[in-house]
Short mmCIF file of C-alpha atoms in Angstrom, two decimals:
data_model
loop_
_atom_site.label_atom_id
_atom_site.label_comp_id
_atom_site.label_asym_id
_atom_site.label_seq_id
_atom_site.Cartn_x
_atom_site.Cartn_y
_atom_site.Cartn_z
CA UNK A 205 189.85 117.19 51.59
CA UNK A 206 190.23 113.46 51.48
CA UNK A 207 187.09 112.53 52.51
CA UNK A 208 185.03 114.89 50.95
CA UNK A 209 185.28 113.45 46.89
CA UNK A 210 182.34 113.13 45.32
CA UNK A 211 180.59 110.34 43.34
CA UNK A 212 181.49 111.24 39.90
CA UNK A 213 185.37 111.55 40.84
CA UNK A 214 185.58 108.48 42.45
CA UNK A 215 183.45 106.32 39.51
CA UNK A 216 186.16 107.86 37.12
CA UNK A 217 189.31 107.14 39.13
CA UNK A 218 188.05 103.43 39.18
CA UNK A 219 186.83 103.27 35.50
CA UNK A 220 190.52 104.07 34.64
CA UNK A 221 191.67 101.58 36.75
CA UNK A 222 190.17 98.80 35.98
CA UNK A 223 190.23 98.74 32.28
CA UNK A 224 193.67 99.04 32.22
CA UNK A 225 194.75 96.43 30.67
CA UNK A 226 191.49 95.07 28.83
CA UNK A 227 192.63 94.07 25.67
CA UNK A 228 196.08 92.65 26.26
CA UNK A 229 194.02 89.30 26.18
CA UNK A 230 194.45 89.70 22.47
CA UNK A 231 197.87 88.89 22.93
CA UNK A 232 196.78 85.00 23.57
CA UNK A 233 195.90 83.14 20.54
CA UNK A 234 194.57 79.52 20.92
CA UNK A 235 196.38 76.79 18.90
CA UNK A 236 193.69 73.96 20.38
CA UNK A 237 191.93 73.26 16.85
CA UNK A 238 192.87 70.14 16.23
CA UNK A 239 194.45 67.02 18.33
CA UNK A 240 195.33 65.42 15.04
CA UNK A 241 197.20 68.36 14.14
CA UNK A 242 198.73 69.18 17.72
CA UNK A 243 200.59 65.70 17.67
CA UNK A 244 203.48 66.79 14.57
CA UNK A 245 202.81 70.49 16.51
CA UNK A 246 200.38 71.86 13.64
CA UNK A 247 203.16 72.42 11.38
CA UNK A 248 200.62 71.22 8.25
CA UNK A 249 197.86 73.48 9.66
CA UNK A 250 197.13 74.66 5.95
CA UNK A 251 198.39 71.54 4.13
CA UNK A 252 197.97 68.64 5.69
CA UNK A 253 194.56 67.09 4.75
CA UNK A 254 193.84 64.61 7.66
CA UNK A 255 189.69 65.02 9.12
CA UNK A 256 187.18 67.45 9.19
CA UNK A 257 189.90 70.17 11.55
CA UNK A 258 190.86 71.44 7.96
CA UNK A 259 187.82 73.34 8.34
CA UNK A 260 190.03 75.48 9.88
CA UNK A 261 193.70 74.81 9.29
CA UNK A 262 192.50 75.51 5.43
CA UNK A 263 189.13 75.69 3.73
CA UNK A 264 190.24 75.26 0.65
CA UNK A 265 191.10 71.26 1.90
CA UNK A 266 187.57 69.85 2.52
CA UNK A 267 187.41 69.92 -1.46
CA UNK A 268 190.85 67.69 -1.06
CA UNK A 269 188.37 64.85 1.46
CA UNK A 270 187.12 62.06 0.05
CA UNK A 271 183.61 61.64 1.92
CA UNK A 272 181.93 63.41 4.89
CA UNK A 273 183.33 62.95 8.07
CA UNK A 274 182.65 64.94 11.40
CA UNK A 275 185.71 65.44 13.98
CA UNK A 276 185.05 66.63 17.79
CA UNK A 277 187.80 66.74 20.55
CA UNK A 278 189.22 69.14 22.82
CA UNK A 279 192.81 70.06 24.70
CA UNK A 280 193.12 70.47 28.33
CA UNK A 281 195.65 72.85 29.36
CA UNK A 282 197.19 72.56 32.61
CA UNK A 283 199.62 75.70 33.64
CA UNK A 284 202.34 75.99 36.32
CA UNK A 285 203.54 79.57 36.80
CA UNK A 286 206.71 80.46 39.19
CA UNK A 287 206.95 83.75 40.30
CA UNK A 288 209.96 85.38 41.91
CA UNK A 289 211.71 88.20 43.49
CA UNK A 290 208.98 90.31 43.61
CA UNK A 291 208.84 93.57 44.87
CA UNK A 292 205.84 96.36 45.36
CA UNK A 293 204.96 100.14 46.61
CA UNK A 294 202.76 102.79 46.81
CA UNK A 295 203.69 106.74 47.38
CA UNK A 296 201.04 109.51 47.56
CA UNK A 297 201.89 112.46 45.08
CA UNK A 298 201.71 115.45 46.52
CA UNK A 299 202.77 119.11 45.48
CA UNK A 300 205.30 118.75 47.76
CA UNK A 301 206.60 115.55 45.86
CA UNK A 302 205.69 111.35 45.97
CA UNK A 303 205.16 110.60 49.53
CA UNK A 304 206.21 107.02 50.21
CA UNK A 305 203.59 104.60 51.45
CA UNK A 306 205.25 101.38 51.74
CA UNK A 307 204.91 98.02 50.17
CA UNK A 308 201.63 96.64 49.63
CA UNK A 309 201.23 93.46 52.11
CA UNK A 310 200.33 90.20 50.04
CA UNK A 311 201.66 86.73 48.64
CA UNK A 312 202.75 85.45 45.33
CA UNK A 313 201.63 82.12 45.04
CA UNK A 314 201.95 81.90 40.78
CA UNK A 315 199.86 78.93 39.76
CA UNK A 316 197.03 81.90 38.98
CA UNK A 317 195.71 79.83 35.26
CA UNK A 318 192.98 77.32 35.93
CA UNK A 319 193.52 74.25 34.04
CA UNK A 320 191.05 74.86 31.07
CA UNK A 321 189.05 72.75 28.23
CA UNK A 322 189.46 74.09 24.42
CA UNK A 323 186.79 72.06 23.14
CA UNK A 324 186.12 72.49 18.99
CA UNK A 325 183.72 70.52 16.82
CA UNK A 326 184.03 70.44 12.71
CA UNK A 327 181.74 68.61 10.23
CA UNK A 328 182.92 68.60 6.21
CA UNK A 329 180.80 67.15 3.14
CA UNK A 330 182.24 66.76 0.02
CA UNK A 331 179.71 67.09 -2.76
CA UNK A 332 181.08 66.09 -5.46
CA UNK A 333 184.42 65.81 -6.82
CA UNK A 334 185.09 69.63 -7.01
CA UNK A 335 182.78 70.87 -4.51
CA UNK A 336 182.38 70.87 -0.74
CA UNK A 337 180.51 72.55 2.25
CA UNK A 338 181.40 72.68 5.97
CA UNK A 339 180.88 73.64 9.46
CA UNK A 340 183.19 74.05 12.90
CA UNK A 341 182.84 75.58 16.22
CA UNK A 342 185.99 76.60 17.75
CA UNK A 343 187.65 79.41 20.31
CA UNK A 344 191.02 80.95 18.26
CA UNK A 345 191.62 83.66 20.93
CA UNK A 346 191.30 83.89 24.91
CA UNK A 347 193.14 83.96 28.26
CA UNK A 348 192.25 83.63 32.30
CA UNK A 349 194.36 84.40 35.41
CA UNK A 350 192.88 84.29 38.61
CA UNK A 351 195.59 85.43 41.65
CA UNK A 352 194.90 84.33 44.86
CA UNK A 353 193.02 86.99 46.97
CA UNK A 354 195.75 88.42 48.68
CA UNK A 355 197.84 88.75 45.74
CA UNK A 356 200.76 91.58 45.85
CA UNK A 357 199.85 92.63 42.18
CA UNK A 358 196.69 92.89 42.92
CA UNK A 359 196.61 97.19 42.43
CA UNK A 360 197.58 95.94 38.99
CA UNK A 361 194.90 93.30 38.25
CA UNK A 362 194.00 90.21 40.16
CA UNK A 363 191.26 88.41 37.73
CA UNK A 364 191.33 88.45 33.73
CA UNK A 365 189.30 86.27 31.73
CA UNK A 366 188.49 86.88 27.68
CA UNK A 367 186.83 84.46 25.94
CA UNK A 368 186.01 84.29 22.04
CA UNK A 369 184.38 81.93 20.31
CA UNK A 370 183.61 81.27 16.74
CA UNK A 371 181.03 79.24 14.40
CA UNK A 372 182.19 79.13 10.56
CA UNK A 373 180.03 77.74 7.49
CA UNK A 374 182.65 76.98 5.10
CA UNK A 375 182.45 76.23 1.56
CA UNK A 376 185.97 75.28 -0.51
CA UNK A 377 186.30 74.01 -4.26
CA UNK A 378 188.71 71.97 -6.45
CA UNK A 379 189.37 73.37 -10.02
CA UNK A 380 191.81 70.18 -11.12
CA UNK A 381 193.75 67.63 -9.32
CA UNK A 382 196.89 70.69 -8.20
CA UNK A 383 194.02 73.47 -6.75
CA UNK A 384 192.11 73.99 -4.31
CA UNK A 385 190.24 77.35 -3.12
CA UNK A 386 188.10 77.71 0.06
CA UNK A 387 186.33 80.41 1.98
CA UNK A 388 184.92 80.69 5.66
CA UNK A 389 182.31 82.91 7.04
CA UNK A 390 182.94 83.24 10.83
CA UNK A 391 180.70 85.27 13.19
CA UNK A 392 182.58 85.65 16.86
CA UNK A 393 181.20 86.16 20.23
CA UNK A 394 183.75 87.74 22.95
CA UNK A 395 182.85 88.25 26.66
CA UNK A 396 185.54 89.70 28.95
CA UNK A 397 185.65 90.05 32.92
CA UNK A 398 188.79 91.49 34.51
CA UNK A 399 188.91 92.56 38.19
CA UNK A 400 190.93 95.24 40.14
CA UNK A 401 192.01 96.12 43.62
CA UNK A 402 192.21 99.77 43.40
CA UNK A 403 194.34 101.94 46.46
CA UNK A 404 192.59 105.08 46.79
CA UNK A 405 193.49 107.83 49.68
CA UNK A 406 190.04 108.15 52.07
CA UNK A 407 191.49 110.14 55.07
CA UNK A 408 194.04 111.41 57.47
CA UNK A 409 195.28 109.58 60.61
CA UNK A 410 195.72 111.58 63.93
CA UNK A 411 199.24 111.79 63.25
CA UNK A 412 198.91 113.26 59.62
CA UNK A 413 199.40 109.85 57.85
CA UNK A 414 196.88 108.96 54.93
CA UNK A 415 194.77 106.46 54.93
CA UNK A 416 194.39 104.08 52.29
CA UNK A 417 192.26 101.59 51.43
CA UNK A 418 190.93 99.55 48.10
CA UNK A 419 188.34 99.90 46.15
CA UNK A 420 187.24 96.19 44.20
CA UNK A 421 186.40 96.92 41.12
CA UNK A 422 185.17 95.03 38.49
CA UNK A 423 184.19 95.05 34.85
CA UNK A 424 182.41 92.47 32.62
CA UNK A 425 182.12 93.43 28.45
CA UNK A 426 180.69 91.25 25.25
CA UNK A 427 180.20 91.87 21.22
CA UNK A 428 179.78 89.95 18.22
CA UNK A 429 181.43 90.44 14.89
CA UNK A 430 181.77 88.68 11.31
CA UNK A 431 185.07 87.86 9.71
CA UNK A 432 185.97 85.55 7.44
CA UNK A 433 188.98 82.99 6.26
CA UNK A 434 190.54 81.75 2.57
CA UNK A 435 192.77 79.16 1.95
CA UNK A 436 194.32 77.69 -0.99
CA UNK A 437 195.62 74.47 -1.82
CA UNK A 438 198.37 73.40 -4.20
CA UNK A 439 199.55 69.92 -4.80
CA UNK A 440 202.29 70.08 -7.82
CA UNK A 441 202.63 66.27 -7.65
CA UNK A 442 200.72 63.27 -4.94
CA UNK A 443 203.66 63.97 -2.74
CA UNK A 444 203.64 67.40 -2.12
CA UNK A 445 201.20 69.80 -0.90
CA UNK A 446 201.41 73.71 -0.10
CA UNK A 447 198.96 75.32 2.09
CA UNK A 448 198.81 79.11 2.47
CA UNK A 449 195.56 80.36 4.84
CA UNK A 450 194.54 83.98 5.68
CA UNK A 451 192.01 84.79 8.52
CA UNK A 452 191.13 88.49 9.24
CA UNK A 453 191.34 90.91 11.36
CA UNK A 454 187.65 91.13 14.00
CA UNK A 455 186.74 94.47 15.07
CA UNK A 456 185.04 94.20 18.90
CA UNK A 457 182.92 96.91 20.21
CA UNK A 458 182.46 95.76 23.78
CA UNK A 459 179.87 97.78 26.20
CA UNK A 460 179.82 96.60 29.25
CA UNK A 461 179.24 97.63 32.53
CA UNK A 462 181.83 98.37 36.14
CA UNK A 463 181.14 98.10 39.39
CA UNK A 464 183.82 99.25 42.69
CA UNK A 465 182.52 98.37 46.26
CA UNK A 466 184.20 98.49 49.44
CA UNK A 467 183.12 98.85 53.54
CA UNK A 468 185.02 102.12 53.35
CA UNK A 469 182.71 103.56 50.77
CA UNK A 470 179.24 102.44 52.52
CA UNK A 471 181.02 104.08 55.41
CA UNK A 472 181.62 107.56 53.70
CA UNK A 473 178.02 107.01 52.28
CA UNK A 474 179.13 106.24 48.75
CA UNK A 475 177.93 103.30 48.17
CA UNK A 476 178.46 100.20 45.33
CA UNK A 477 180.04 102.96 42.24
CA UNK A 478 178.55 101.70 39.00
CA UNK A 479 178.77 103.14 35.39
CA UNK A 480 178.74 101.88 31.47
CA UNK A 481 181.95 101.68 29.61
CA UNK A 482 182.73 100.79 26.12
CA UNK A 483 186.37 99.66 24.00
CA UNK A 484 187.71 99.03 21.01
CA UNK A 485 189.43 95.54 20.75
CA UNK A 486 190.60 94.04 17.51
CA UNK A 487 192.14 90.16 16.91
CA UNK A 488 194.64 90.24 14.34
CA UNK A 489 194.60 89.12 10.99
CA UNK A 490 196.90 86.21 10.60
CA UNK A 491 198.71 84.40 7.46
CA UNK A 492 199.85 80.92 7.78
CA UNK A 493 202.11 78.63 5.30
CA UNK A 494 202.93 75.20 5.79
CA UNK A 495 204.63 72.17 3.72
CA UNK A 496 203.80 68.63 3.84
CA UNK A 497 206.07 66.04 1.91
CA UNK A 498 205.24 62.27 1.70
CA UNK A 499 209.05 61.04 2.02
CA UNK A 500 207.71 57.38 1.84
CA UNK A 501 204.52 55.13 2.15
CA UNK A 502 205.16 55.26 5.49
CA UNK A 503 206.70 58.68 6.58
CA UNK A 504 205.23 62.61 5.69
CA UNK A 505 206.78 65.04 6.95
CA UNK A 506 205.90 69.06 7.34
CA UNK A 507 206.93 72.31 8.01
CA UNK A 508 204.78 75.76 9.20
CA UNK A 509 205.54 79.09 9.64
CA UNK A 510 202.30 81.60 10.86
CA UNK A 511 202.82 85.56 10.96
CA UNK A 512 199.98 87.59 13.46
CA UNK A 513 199.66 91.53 12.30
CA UNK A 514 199.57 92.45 16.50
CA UNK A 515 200.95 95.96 15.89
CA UNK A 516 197.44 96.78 15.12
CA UNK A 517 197.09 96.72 19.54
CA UNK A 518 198.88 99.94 20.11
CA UNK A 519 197.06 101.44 22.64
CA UNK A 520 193.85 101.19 24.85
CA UNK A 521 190.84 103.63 24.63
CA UNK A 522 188.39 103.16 26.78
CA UNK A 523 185.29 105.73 27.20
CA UNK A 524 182.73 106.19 29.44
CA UNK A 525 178.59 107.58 29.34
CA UNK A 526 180.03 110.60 31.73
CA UNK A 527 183.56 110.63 30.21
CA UNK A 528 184.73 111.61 26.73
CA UNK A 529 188.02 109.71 27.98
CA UNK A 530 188.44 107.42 30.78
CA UNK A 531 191.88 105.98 29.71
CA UNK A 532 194.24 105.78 26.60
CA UNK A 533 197.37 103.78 27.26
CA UNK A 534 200.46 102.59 25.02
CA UNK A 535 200.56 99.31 24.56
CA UNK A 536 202.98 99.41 21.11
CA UNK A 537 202.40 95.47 20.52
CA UNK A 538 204.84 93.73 17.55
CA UNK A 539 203.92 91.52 14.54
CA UNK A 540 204.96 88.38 15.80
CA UNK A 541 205.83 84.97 13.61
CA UNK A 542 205.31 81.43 15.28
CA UNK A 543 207.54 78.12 13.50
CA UNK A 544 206.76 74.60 13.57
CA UNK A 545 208.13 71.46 11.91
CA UNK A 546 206.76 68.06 12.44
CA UNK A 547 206.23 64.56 11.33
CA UNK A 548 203.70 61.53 10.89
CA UNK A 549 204.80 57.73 10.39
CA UNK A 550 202.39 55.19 9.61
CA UNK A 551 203.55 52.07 11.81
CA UNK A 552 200.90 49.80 10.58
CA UNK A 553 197.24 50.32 9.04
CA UNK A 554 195.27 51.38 11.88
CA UNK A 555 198.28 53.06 14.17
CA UNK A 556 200.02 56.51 13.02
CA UNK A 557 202.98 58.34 15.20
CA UNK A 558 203.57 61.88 15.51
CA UNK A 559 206.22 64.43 16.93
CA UNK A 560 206.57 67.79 15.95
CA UNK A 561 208.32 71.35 17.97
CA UNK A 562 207.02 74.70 17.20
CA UNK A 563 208.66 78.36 18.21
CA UNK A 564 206.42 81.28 19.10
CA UNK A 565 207.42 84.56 19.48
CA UNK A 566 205.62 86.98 22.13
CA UNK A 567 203.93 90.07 20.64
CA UNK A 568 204.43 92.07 24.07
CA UNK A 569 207.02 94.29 24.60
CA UNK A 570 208.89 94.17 27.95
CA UNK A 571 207.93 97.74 29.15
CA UNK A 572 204.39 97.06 28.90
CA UNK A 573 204.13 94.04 29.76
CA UNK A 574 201.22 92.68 32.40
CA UNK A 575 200.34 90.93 35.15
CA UNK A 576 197.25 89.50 33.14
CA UNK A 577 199.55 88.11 30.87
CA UNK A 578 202.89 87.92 31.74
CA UNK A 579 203.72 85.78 28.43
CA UNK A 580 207.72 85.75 26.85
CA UNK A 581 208.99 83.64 23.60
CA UNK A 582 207.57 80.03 23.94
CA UNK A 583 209.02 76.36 22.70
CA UNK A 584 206.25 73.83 22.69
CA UNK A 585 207.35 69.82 22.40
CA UNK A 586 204.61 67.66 21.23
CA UNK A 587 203.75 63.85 20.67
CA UNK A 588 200.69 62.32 19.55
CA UNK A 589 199.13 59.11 17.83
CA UNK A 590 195.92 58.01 15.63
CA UNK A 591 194.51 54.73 15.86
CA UNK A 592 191.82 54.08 13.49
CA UNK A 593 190.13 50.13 14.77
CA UNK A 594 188.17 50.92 11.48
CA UNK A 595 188.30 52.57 8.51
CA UNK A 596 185.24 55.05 9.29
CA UNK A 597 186.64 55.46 12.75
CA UNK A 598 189.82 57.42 13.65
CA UNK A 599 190.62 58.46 17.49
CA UNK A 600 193.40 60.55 17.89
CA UNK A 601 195.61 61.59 20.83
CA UNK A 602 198.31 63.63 21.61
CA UNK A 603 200.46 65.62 24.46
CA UNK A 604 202.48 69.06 24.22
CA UNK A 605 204.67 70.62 26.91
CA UNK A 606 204.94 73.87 26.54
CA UNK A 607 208.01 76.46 28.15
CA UNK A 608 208.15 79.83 27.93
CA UNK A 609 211.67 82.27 27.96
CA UNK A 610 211.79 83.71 31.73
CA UNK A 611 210.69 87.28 31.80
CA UNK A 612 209.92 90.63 33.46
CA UNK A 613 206.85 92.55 35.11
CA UNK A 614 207.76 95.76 35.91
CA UNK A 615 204.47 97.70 36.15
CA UNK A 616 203.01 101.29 37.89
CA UNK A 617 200.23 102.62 37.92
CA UNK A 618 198.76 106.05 39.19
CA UNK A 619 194.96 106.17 39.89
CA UNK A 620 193.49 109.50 40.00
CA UNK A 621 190.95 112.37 38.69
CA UNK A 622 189.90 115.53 38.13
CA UNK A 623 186.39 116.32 37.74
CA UNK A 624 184.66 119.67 38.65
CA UNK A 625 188.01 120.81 40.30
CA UNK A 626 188.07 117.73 43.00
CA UNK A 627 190.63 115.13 42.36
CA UNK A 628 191.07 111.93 44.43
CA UNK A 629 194.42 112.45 45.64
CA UNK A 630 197.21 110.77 43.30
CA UNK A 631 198.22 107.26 44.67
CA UNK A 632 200.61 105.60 42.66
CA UNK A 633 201.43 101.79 42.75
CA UNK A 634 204.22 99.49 41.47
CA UNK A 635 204.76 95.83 41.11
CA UNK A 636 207.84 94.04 39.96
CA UNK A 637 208.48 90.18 39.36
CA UNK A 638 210.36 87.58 37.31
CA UNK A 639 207.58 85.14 35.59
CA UNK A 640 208.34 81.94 34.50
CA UNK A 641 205.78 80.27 32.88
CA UNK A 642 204.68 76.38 31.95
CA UNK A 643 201.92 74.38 30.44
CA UNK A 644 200.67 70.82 29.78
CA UNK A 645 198.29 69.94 26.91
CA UNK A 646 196.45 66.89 26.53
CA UNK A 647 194.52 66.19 24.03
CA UNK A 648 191.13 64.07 22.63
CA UNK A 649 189.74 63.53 19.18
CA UNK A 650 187.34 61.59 17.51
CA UNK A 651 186.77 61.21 13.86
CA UNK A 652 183.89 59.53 12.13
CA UNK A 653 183.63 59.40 8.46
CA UNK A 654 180.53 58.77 6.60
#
């Protein structure tokens, strides 16, 4: 009976498969907005006033500029990943019980995130004294892992890359010297690609055994959607300034399209299995606060605390032209709240100093967490410096390292189907690891005022 599935079972065993684990990409959120801002670790993301990045740390501060000024830059993020003690296996179910199949046969070389460019661009224009317009281009959420080929997760996933990025007219305004309102219209482009090596049970050896072999599959999605941001601004005296931002929630529609090819399948006169599938993702709607205090001429210092409403991810439902239902899986994701404090000293005119340390807590929960990302709790260290040869001109530098809490993948899969009374015989696979995980950020800016 093994080699006699059809088509349509096979195209559903592998839809299942390989959107998995689509949307836990939402659980990476991009900090890479600003390099001015990374250097005191963006604990003034709403409050601090410094270039045109307020565009998005806060709307409502463009009204707090004093002439037009664009700001471009970008963070490159270079990622080590160590992973350890792993352990795999596969067992055919049967309805005589799980038939044990061995491990599967690969490496675990960790190192699987490309270093990677967040590149953003702002522009602000004060009006007049109350009014002011704006403009950025920036990506707030994404992720990519790319295993080696011969990964031992690979039944799990082997290739994951989301990417989202956002343009944002912006328009704030100042009612008296303490307030300050803004809003920002964003419209958001997300394309996703993951990829799959899926076992599935094509035969019988003479001695009884089964054979298995996998199936590559591989998926690539996109949508656009509108959200928007407001920020407000309150500055009781010079010295201090409050900050509170709210960004919303995006609701993602993605269609996209599979495709699962292997030798075996020409063999059995299959063919490349191809099909349309569509999902549901949503970012999160996030709130960030932050402080910043002028303690002297010289010194300001700030303080940040951000809250992400990720329980909205609590499962993935992902359906199919033939299929009412090709998967729905728990994912039970947490609200999650990221801390930073930070500081900026003004050694002379042209040459500011910056340090700041920010917590962030994981949304993921350990039983469900992936091999796409295999994220934990995170402290990030950061330094940074402006040097402005002129007033007009302002270039800005800075460096983070980033560790993250050693954690867990313990994940198992079963990939199988019933359609028309034939089912691909249930293979089920496992993969276990320790993850710990490392990054480098350094970053570029330049500001020109006008």
């Amino acid at each position: 009976m093994y080699n006699k599935f059809n088509k349509l079972t096979l195209a559903a065993a592998v839809s299942a498969a390989v959107f998995a684990s689509q949307a836990h990409a939402g659980g990476y959120q991009i900090n890479e907005q600003s390099v001015s801002g990374q250097g005191y670790g963006h604990a003034g993301r709403s409050s601090n006033v410094h270039d045109a990045s307020i565009v998005y740390g806060n709307p409502a501060g463009m009204s707090f500029l004093d002439r037009a000024q664009i700001t471009v830059g970008g963070t490159y993020l270079h990622v080590n990943t160590d992973v350890n003690n792993a352990t795999s296996g596969r067992s055919l179910e049967t309805p005589a019980g799980s038939l044990p199949l061995g491990s599967v046969e690969g490496t675990n070389e960790g190192d699987m995130v490309p270093g990677t460019l967040v590149p953003f661009a702002f522009y602000a224009q004060p009006v007049n004294e109350q009014l002011a317009f704006g403009f950025g281009v920036y990506a707030p959420f994404g992720s990519k892992t790319e295993y080696e080929g011969g990964f031992e997760g690979r039944n799990q996933g082997n290739y994951t890359e989301v990417k989202v990025m956002t343009a944002q007219p912006t328009v704030s305004y100042r009612f008296n010297e303490q307030w300050g309102v803004g809003l920002g219209i964003t419209y958001n482009r997300v394309d996703g690609e993951l990829h799959r090596q899926v076992p599935v049970a094509v035969g019988q050896a003479a001695n009884g055994a089964p054979i298995v072999t996998e199936v590559d599959s591989r998926v690539e999605g996109d949508d656009d959607a509108w959200g928007y941001n407001l920020g407000v601004i309150y500055q009781p005296v010079p010295e201090t300034t409050f900050g509170l931002t709210y960004r919303s929630k995006v609701d993602f529609n993605l269609d996209g399209n599979f495709s699962a090819s292997s030798p075996v399948l020409d063999q059995l006169g299959i063919g490349t299995v191809t099909d349309t599938a569509a999902l549901d993702l949503t970012t999160p709607e996030t709130v960030n606060f932050s402080i910043t205090q002028q303690m002297s001429d010289n010194l300001k210092l700030m303080f940040g605390a951000s809250w992400a409403r990720w329980s909205r991810f609590d499962q993935i439902l992902v359906t199919g032209t033939e299929r009412e239902e090709i998967t729905n899986e728990q994912q039970n994701y947490s609200n999650a709240w990221a801390f930073s404090t930070g500081g900026e000293y003004q050694l002379t005119p042209e040459l500011a100093l910056r340090a700041g340390v920010a917590l962030d807590f994981t949304p993921t929960q350990d039983t469900t967490r992936s091999v796409r990302i295999p994220s934990d709790d995170r402290r990030i260290f950061s330094l940074g410096a402006g040097w402005s040869p002129t007033p007009d001109l302002t270039l800005d530098f800075a460096y983070s390292y980033l560790t993250e809490r050693s954690t867990q993948v313990d994940q198992t899969k079963t990939d199988s189907f019933t359609v028309a009374g034939q089912q691909t015989p249930p293979i089920t696979s496992t993969y276990s690891a320790g993850y710990k995980n490392e990054a480098h950020g350094f970053g570029a800016q330049l500001t020109y005022r006008f």
